[in-house]
Coordinates of C-alpha atoms in Angstrom, one line a residue:
M1327 CA 59.7 58.1 -13.5
A1328 CA 63.0 60.0 -13.2
T1329 CA 64.8 62.1 -15.7
V1330 CA 68.4 62.5 -16.4
S1331 CA 70.1 65.6 -17.9
I1332 CA 73.1 64.9 -20.0
G1333 CA 74.7 66.7 -22.9
G1334 CA 72.2 69.5 -22.6
E1335 CA 69.3 67.1 -23.1
T1336 CA 66.8 65.5 -20.7
F1337 CA 66.1 61.8 -21.0
E1338 CA 63.8 59.5 -19.1
A1339 CA 65.7 57.0 -17.0
G1340 CA 63.0 54.4 -17.2
A1341 CA 59.3 53.9 -18.1
S1342 CA 60.0 55.6 -21.4
I1343 CA 57.6 53.7 -23.7
L1344 CA 54.0 52.7 -23.8
H1345 CA 52.1 50.1 -25.8
P1346 CA 49.4 51.3 -28.3
K1347 CA 46.8 49.4 -26.3
N1348 CA 47.7 50.9 -22.9
Y1349 CA 44.3 52.5 -22.7
H1350 CA 44.6 53.9 -19.2
A1351 CA 47.7 55.8 -20.2
L1352 CA 46.1 57.0 -23.3
N1353 CA 43.1 58.2 -21.3
Y1354 CA 45.3 60.0 -18.8
S1355 CA 47.1 61.7 -21.6
N1356 CA 43.9 62.8 -23.2
L1357 CA 42.4 63.9 -19.9
L1358 CA 45.5 66.1 -19.1
G1359 CA 45.8 67.4 -22.7
L1360 CA 49.3 65.9 -23.1
K1361 CA 50.8 65.5 -26.6
V1362 CA 51.9 62.0 -27.5
K1363 CA 54.6 61.0 -30.0
P1364 CA 56.7 58.0 -31.1
P1365 CA 59.5 57.2 -28.6
P1366 CA 63.1 58.1 -29.4
S1367 CA 64.6 56.3 -32.4
S1368 CA 66.7 54.2 -30.2
E1369 CA 63.6 52.5 -28.8
D1370 CA 61.1 52.1 -31.7
D1371 CA 62.4 52.7 -35.2
D1372 CA 62.6 50.2 -38.0
S1373 CA 65.6 52.0 -39.3
M1374 CA 67.6 51.5 -36.1
S1375 CA 70.3 48.9 -36.4
L1376 CA 70.4 46.0 -34.0
G1377 CA 73.3 43.8 -33.0
I1378 CA 73.2 40.7 -30.8
W1379 CA 76.5 40.4 -28.8
D1380 CA 77.7 37.2 -27.1
G1381 CA 80.6 38.8 -25.3
K1382 CA 83.1 38.0 -28.1
K1383 CA 81.3 38.8 -31.4
F1384 CA 78.1 39.9 -32.9
V1385 CA 76.2 36.7 -33.7
F1386 CA 73.7 38.7 -35.7
K1387 CA 73.6 42.3 -37.0
T1388 CA 71.0 44.1 -39.1
L1389 CA 72.1 46.2 -42.1
Q1390 CA 73.3 49.7 -41.1
V1391 CA 73.2 52.6 -43.6
D1392 CA 73.8 56.2 -42.7
S1393 CA 71.2 58.0 -44.7
K1394 CA 68.4 60.4 -43.9
F1395 CA 66.5 59.7 -47.1
P1396 CA 63.1 58.1 -46.3
L1397 CA 63.3 55.9 -49.4
V1398 CA 66.7 54.5 -48.4
Q1399 CA 65.5 54.0 -44.8
K1400 CA 62.4 52.1 -46.0
I1401 CA 64.6 49.9 -48.3
V1402 CA 66.9 49.2 -45.3
S1403 CA 63.9 48.3 -43.2
Y1404 CA 62.6 45.8 -45.7
V1405 CA 66.0 44.2 -46.1
N1406 CA 66.4 43.9 -42.3
S1407 CA 62.9 42.4 -42.0
F1408 CA 63.9 39.8 -44.6
R1409 CA 67.2 39.1 -42.8
I1410 CA 65.4 38.6 -39.5
F1411 CA 62.8 36.3 -41.1
F1412 CA 65.5 34.4 -42.9
R1413 CA 67.3 33.7 -39.6
Y1414 CA 64.3 32.9 -37.4
G1415 CA 61.7 31.8 -39.9
F1416 CA 58.0 31.2 -39.2
S1417 CA 58.7 31.1 -35.4
L1418 CA 58.4 34.9 -35.6
L1419 CA 54.8 34.5 -36.6
K1420 CA 54.2 32.0 -33.7
M1421 CA 55.7 34.5 -31.3
G1422 CA 53.5 37.2 -32.6
S1423 CA 50.4 35.1 -32.2
F1424 CA 51.4 34.3 -28.6
V1425 CA 51.8 38.0 -27.7
E1426 CA 48.6 39.0 -29.5
S1427 CA 46.7 36.3 -27.6
T1428 CA 48.0 37.5 -24.3
V1429 CA 47.2 41.2 -25.1
D1430 CA 43.7 40.2 -26.1
S1431 CA 43.2 38.5 -22.8
F1432 CA 44.5 41.5 -20.9
L1433 CA 42.0 43.8 -22.8
K1434 CA 39.3 42.2 -20.7
Y1435 CA 40.3 44.5 -17.9
Y1436 CA 39.0 47.4 -20.0
E1437 CA 35.5 46.0 -20.3
S1438 CA 32.6 48.1 -18.8
P1439 CA 32.3 47.9 -15.0
E1440 CA 29.0 46.1 -15.3
R1441 CA 30.7 43.2 -17.0
R1442 CA 33.9 43.2 -14.9
P1443 CA 34.0 41.8 -11.4
I1444 CA 35.8 43.4 -8.5
F1445 CA 38.7 41.2 -7.4
E1446 CA 40.0 40.6 -3.9
T1447 CA 43.0 38.6 -5.0
V1448 CA 45.5 38.7 -7.9
D1449 CA 44.8 35.0 -8.5
E1450 CA 41.1 35.7 -9.1
M1451 CA 41.9 38.7 -11.3
L1452 CA 44.3 36.7 -13.5
K1453 CA 42.0 33.6 -13.8
W1454 CA 39.1 35.7 -14.9
A1455 CA 41.1 37.1 -17.8
G1456 CA 42.6 33.7 -18.7
L1457 CA 46.1 34.8 -17.8
Y1458 CA 46.8 32.8 -14.6
N1459 CA 48.3 29.8 -16.3
L1460 CA 51.0 31.9 -17.8
T1461 CA 52.3 32.6 -14.3
T1462 CA 52.7 28.9 -13.5
Q1463 CA 55.5 28.2 -15.9
T1464 CA 58.5 30.0 -17.5
L1465 CA 58.5 31.9 -20.7
Q1466 CA 60.9 29.4 -22.1
D1467 CA 58.5 26.5 -21.4
E1468 CA 55.6 28.5 -22.9
L1469 CA 57.5 29.2 -26.1
I1470 CA 58.8 25.6 -26.4
G1471 CA 55.2 24.5 -26.0
I1472 CA 54.2 26.5 -29.1
K1473 CA 57.2 25.1 -30.9
L1474 CA 59.3 28.3 -31.3
S1475 CA 62.7 27.6 -32.6
P1476 CA 65.5 27.3 -30.0
L1477 CA 67.5 29.9 -31.9
L1478 CA 64.8 32.5 -31.7
I1479 CA 64.4 31.8 -27.9
E1480 CA 68.2 31.9 -27.3
E1481 CA 68.8 35.1 -29.3
L1482 CA 66.0 37.5 -30.0
V1483 CA 63.6 36.6 -27.1
T1484 CA 66.5 36.6 -24.7
V1485 CA 67.6 40.0 -25.9
I1486 CA 64.1 41.4 -25.4
T1487 CA 63.6 40.0 -21.9
R1488 CA 67.1 41.2 -20.8
I1489 CA 66.4 44.8 -22.1
N1490 CA 62.8 45.1 -20.7
Y1491 CA 63.1 43.2 -17.4
G1492 CA 66.9 42.6 -17.0
Q1493 CA 66.2 38.9 -16.7
S1494 CA 66.4 35.7 -18.8
V1495 CA 63.7 33.6 -20.5
Y1496 CA 63.2 31.8 -17.2
I1497 CA 60.9 34.6 -16.0
S1498 CA 57.2 33.6 -15.8
G1499 CA 55.3 33.3 -19.1
L1500 CA 53.1 36.3 -18.4
A1501 CA 55.9 38.7 -17.6
G1502 CA 57.7 37.4 -20.7
A1503 CA 54.7 38.0 -22.9
V1504 CA 54.4 41.5 -21.6
S1505 CA 58.1 42.0 -22.3
L1506 CA 57.7 40.8 -25.8
A1507 CA 54.7 43.1 -26.3
G1508 CA 56.9 46.0 -25.3
S1509 CA 59.2 45.4 -28.3
G1510 CA 56.4 45.6 -31.0
G1511 CA 55.3 48.4 -33.2
G1512 CA 53.2 51.4 -32.5
L1513 CA 54.9 52.3 -29.2
W1514 CA 54.5 55.8 -28.0
S1515 CA 55.4 58.3 -25.3
V1516 CA 54.4 61.6 -23.9
D1517 CA 56.1 64.6 -25.5
G1518 CA 58.3 66.0 -22.8
G1519 CA 58.3 62.9 -20.7
N1520 CA 55.9 60.3 -19.4
W1521 CA 56.4 61.6 -15.9
Q1522 CA 53.9 64.3 -16.8
M1523 CA 51.1 61.8 -16.5
A1524 CA 51.8 61.1 -12.9
S1525 CA 52.5 64.7 -12.1
G1526 CA 49.3 65.9 -13.9
L1527 CA 47.1 63.4 -12.2
I1528 CA 48.4 64.3 -8.8
N1529 CA 48.0 68.0 -9.5
S1530 CA 44.4 67.6 -10.8
S1531 CA 43.4 65.5 -7.7
D1532 CA 42.3 66.8 -4.3
V1533 CA 45.3 65.4 -2.4
S1534 CA 47.8 66.7 0.2
L1535 CA 51.3 65.7 -0.6
H1536 CA 53.9 64.9 2.1
L1537 CA 57.1 64.8 0.1
N1538 CA 60.4 63.5 1.4
E1539 CA 58.6 61.8 4.3
E1540 CA 58.4 58.0 4.7
I1541 CA 55.9 56.0 6.6
E1542 CA 57.6 53.8 9.2
S1543 CA 54.6 52.0 10.7
I1544 CA 50.9 51.4 10.0
S1545 CA 48.8 50.2 12.9
Y1546 CA 45.1 49.2 12.9
L1547 CA 43.5 50.6 16.1
G1548 CA 40.0 49.2 15.7
E1549 CA 38.2 52.0 13.9
Y1550 CA 41.0 53.6 12.1
Y1551 CA 44.7 53.3 11.0
E1552 CA 47.5 55.2 12.6
L1553 CA 50.4 56.0 10.2
N1554 CA 53.7 57.1 11.8
S1555 CA 56.4 58.8 9.6
T1556 CA 60.1 59.3 9.7
K1557 CA 59.5 63.0 10.6
R1558 CA 57.8 61.8 13.9
K1559 CA 54.4 62.8 12.6
S1560 CA 51.2 60.7 13.0
Y1561 CA 48.3 60.5 10.7
S1562 CA 44.9 58.8 11.1
C1563 CA 42.7 57.4 8.3
E1564 CA 40.0 54.8 7.9
V1565 CA 41.4 53.4 4.6
A1566 CA 45.1 53.0 3.9
V1567 CA 46.6 52.0 0.5
V1568 CA 50.2 50.9 0.1
A1569 CA 51.3 51.8 -3.5
T1570 CA 55.0 51.0 -3.3
P1571 CA 56.8 47.6 -3.3
L1572 CA 57.2 46.4 0.2
D1573 CA 60.3 44.3 -0.7
E1574 CA 62.9 47.0 0.2
V1575 CA 61.0 49.3 2.6
N1576 CA 60.8 48.9 6.3
I1577 CA 57.2 49.5 7.1
R1578 CA 56.0 47.8 10.3
F1579 CA 52.5 46.6 10.3
S1580 CA 50.3 46.0 13.4
P1581 CA 48.9 43.4 13.2
A1582 CA 51.6 41.9 11.0
A1583 CA 50.9 41.6 7.3
S1584 CA 51.7 38.3 5.7
I1585 CA 53.1 38.5 2.1
P1586 CA 55.2 36.1 0.1
E1587 CA 58.9 36.8 0.1
R1588 CA 60.0 38.5 -3.1
K1589 CA 63.2 39.9 -4.4
L1590 CA 63.4 43.0 -6.6
Q1591 CA 65.4 43.0 -9.8
H1592 CA 67.7 46.0 -9.8
T1593 CA 68.5 47.6 -13.1
H1594 CA 71.5 49.9 -13.2
A1595 CA 70.9 52.6 -15.9
T1596 CA 74.2 54.3 -16.9
F1597 CA 74.0 57.3 -19.2
V1598 CA 77.2 58.3 -21.0
R1599 CA 78.0 61.2 -23.3
G1600 CA 81.1 60.2 -25.3
L1601 CA 82.1 57.6 -27.9
L1602 CA 82.1 53.8 -27.8
N1603 CA 85.3 52.0 -28.3
P1604 CA 85.1 49.9 -31.5
A1605 CA 88.0 47.7 -30.4
Y1606 CA 85.9 46.5 -27.5
F1607 CA 83.5 44.9 -30.0
G1608 CA 86.3 43.7 -32.3
L1609 CA 85.4 46.3 -34.9
R1610 CA 87.5 49.0 -36.7
T1611 CA 85.2 52.0 -36.6
V1612 CA 82.4 53.4 -34.3
A1613 CA 80.1 53.5 -37.4
E1614 CA 80.1 49.7 -37.5
I1615 CA 78.7 49.4 -33.9
P1616 CA 74.9 48.9 -34.1
E1617 CA 72.7 51.6 -32.5
L1618 CA 71.2 49.0 -30.2
V1619 CA 73.5 46.3 -28.8
G1620 CA 71.5 43.5 -27.2
T1621 CA 73.2 40.6 -25.4
L1622 CA 72.7 36.9 -24.9
E1623 CA 72.3 35.3 -21.4
D1624 CA 75.8 35.0 -20.0
P1625 CA 76.7 35.8 -16.4
D1626 CA 80.1 37.2 -17.6
L1627 CA 78.6 39.9 -19.8
P1628 CA 78.8 43.2 -17.9
F1629 CA 75.7 44.8 -19.5
T1630 CA 72.3 43.8 -20.9
C1631 CA 72.1 46.4 -23.6
I1632 CA 73.6 49.6 -24.9
S1633 CA 71.6 52.0 -27.1
V1634 CA 72.1 55.4 -28.8
L1635 CA 69.9 58.1 -27.3
K1636 CA 71.1 61.0 -29.4
Q1637 CA 74.0 61.6 -31.7
L1638 CA 75.3 65.1 -31.6
D1639 CA 78.1 64.6 -34.1
E1640 CA 80.3 61.7 -35.2
N1641 CA 82.5 62.2 -32.1
D1642 CA 79.8 63.0 -29.5
T1643 CA 76.9 60.7 -28.8
T1644 CA 74.7 60.1 -25.7
Y1645 CA 74.2 56.4 -24.8
K1646 CA 72.1 54.5 -22.3
I1647 CA 73.4 51.3 -20.8
F1648 CA 71.4 48.8 -18.8
S1649 CA 73.2 46.3 -16.5
R1650 CA 72.4 44.1 -13.5
E1651 CA 75.4 45.3 -11.6
P1652 CA 77.0 48.8 -11.3
M1653 CA 79.3 49.8 -14.2
S1654 CA 82.7 50.8 -12.7
D1655 CA 84.7 53.6 -14.2
A1656 CA 87.4 51.1 -15.3
L1657 CA 84.8 49.0 -17.1
L1658 CA 83.3 52.1 -18.8
D1659 CA 86.8 53.2 -19.9
S1660 CA 87.2 49.9 -21.7
I1661 CA 83.9 50.1 -23.4
F1662 CA 84.2 53.8 -24.3
S1663 CA 87.2 55.5 -26.0
A1664 CA 86.0 58.9 -24.6
R1665 CA 83.6 59.9 -21.8
L1666 CA 82.5 63.5 -21.4
Q1667 CA 79.8 62.9 -18.8
T1668 CA 78.4 59.9 -16.9
N1669 CA 75.2 59.6 -14.9
R1670 CA 74.2 56.5 -12.9
I1671 CA 70.8 55.4 -11.6
N1672 CA 70.1 52.3 -9.6
W1673 CA 66.4 51.1 -9.9
G1674 CA 64.6 48.6 -7.8
A1675 CA 62.8 48.3 -11.1
Y1676 CA 60.5 45.2 -11.0
P1677 CA 60.2 41.8 -9.2
H1678 CA 62.7 39.1 -9.9
Y1679 CA 60.2 36.8 -11.8
K1680 CA 60.0 33.1 -11.4
A1681 CA 57.5 30.4 -12.0
P1682 CA 55.1 29.5 -10.5
E1683 CA 54.5 32.9 -9.1
L1684 CA 53.0 33.5 -5.6
F1685 CA 50.9 36.7 -5.1
A1686 CA 50.4 38.9 -2.1
P1687 CA 46.8 39.8 -1.4
F1688 CA 45.2 43.1 -2.4
I1689 CA 43.8 43.3 1.1
L1690 CA 46.6 42.9 3.7
D1691 CA 44.6 42.6 6.9
G1692 CA 41.0 41.7 6.1
Q1693 CA 40.0 45.2 6.9
H1694 CA 40.9 48.3 4.8
L1695 CA 44.6 48.1 4.3
Y1696 CA 45.2 47.6 0.6
Y1697 CA 48.3 46.8 -1.5
V1698 CA 48.3 47.8 -5.1
N1699 CA 51.7 46.4 -5.9
A1700 CA 50.5 42.8 -5.3
F1701 CA 49.8 42.7 -9.0
E1702 CA 53.5 43.3 -9.9
N1703 CA 54.3 39.6 -9.6
A1704 CA 52.2 39.1 -12.7
A1705 CA 53.8 41.8 -14.7
S1706 CA 55.3 45.2 -14.0
T1707 CA 54.5 48.2 -16.3
M1708 CA 52.9 51.6 -15.9
E1709 CA 49.7 50.2 -17.4
T1710 CA 49.5 47.0 -15.3
S1711 CA 50.0 49.2 -12.2
A1712 CA 47.1 51.4 -13.4
V1713 CA 44.9 48.4 -14.0
A1714 CA 45.7 47.1 -10.5
A1715 CA 45.1 50.5 -8.9
E1716 CA 41.7 50.8 -10.6
N1717 CA 40.7 47.4 -9.2
V1718 CA 41.8 48.5 -5.7
A1719 CA 39.8 51.7 -6.0
R1720 CA 36.7 49.7 -6.9
L1721 CA 37.5 47.3 -4.1
I1722 CA 37.5 50.1 -1.6
L1723 CA 34.2 51.5 -2.9
S1724 CA 32.5 48.1 -2.8
R1725 CA 33.8 47.2 0.7
Y1726 CA 33.8 50.6 2.5
F1727 CA 31.0 52.7 1.0
S1728 CA 27.3 51.9 0.5
E1729 CA 25.9 50.7 -2.8
A1730 CA 24.4 54.2 -3.3
S1731 CA 27.9 55.7 -3.0
L1732 CA 29.3 53.2 -5.4
Q1733 CA 26.6 54.1 -8.0
S1734 CA 27.2 57.8 -7.6
S1735 CA 31.0 57.7 -7.7
N1736 CA 32.6 59.9 -10.3
L1737 CA 35.9 58.1 -10.5
Q1738 CA 36.8 57.8 -14.2
S1739 CA 37.4 54.6 -16.1
F1740 CA 37.9 54.0 -19.8
S1741 CA 36.7 51.5 -22.4
P1742 CA 38.6 51.0 -25.6
D1743 CA 35.3 50.4 -27.4
A1744 CA 33.7 53.6 -26.3
D1745 CA 34.1 57.0 -28.0
V1746 CA 34.2 59.0 -24.8
S1747 CA 35.3 58.5 -21.2
H1748 CA 32.6 57.5 -18.8
F1749 CA 32.3 58.1 -15.1
D1750 CA 31.2 55.0 -13.2
L1751 CA 33.2 52.2 -11.6

């Protein structure tokens, strides 16, 4: 949850949108008194123009009209919906049903604690909700199985998975379904930035922060864990929770922890204040370039998407580019006719998904060393991380504390069917 300042504006570098059924995030926002809003127009607006780029030409573009009149925008939206339906047909409805079915299964994780088990493994957690099979084959195989048209998979589905996960339709079916859900309607964000949820929850908790200090080793010494940091400090605790991906950090465990080898997918987010070069896209004017340029799966394409974040005037616009590799200045100078400011961020954003997926355990040592990010191999979002974290919290309570302590816990959970929050895990 980082922010970027460019052109006098602050933008979120990632994790900028939330699904309408992300009930934990909604609960956090309500708890902290945060104001929610639709995300920026570049990420969830029917009037935003879309182009699908194959590296040489736009294979599909929606209608683009420069008008602020609501009626005109509504007409353009209807025309574009018709054009999309005309190209992809009833496969769009099948795709929608696939996503809706997956979301409905995921909603089981919000059932009341009395009806919801505590899970020691990700496999158990997924099987209970009916989601495990989606991790055993690719998204492409899942969509072929429900008879989606090859054109829809090759174009629109590919564009979505490349934008949301930086990967192709060969990701696992569950990660793919989550990616598709993130392109639907009703998306929202926190006014002023989603980072306020994490910051607010930390500030409202009874915790001691040790910022700019990394843990180098975690050792189990029989009755407690010893944590040693890069600042040559040592900490003792009876329960340790790892809440960061272990794939690119060098934490030594004693005894050794066994987790499946996993590679992180890096997303390079490049923010540019300037103006796109229409000649790069084979066009005459900047106005002809869609506000969101998605791309097909081609290793020679240097970016996965380009989107407009804010247009200051016809010669000054802020863009966000996602790519799998860093964008060099020479490459940017070919894509842009002018660059006033450029900011780059390299994210180890999510796992590199494959099918069938293998999952690390929530309990790393059979004692009280827990790993929240084990769930990321199923899907990686703010909400799935919150769901996994809640399960780990319940797991700690059930294994470490007495039944009486479990019943009296005041950790907060949320049910989408309830009118108010309740305080039992």
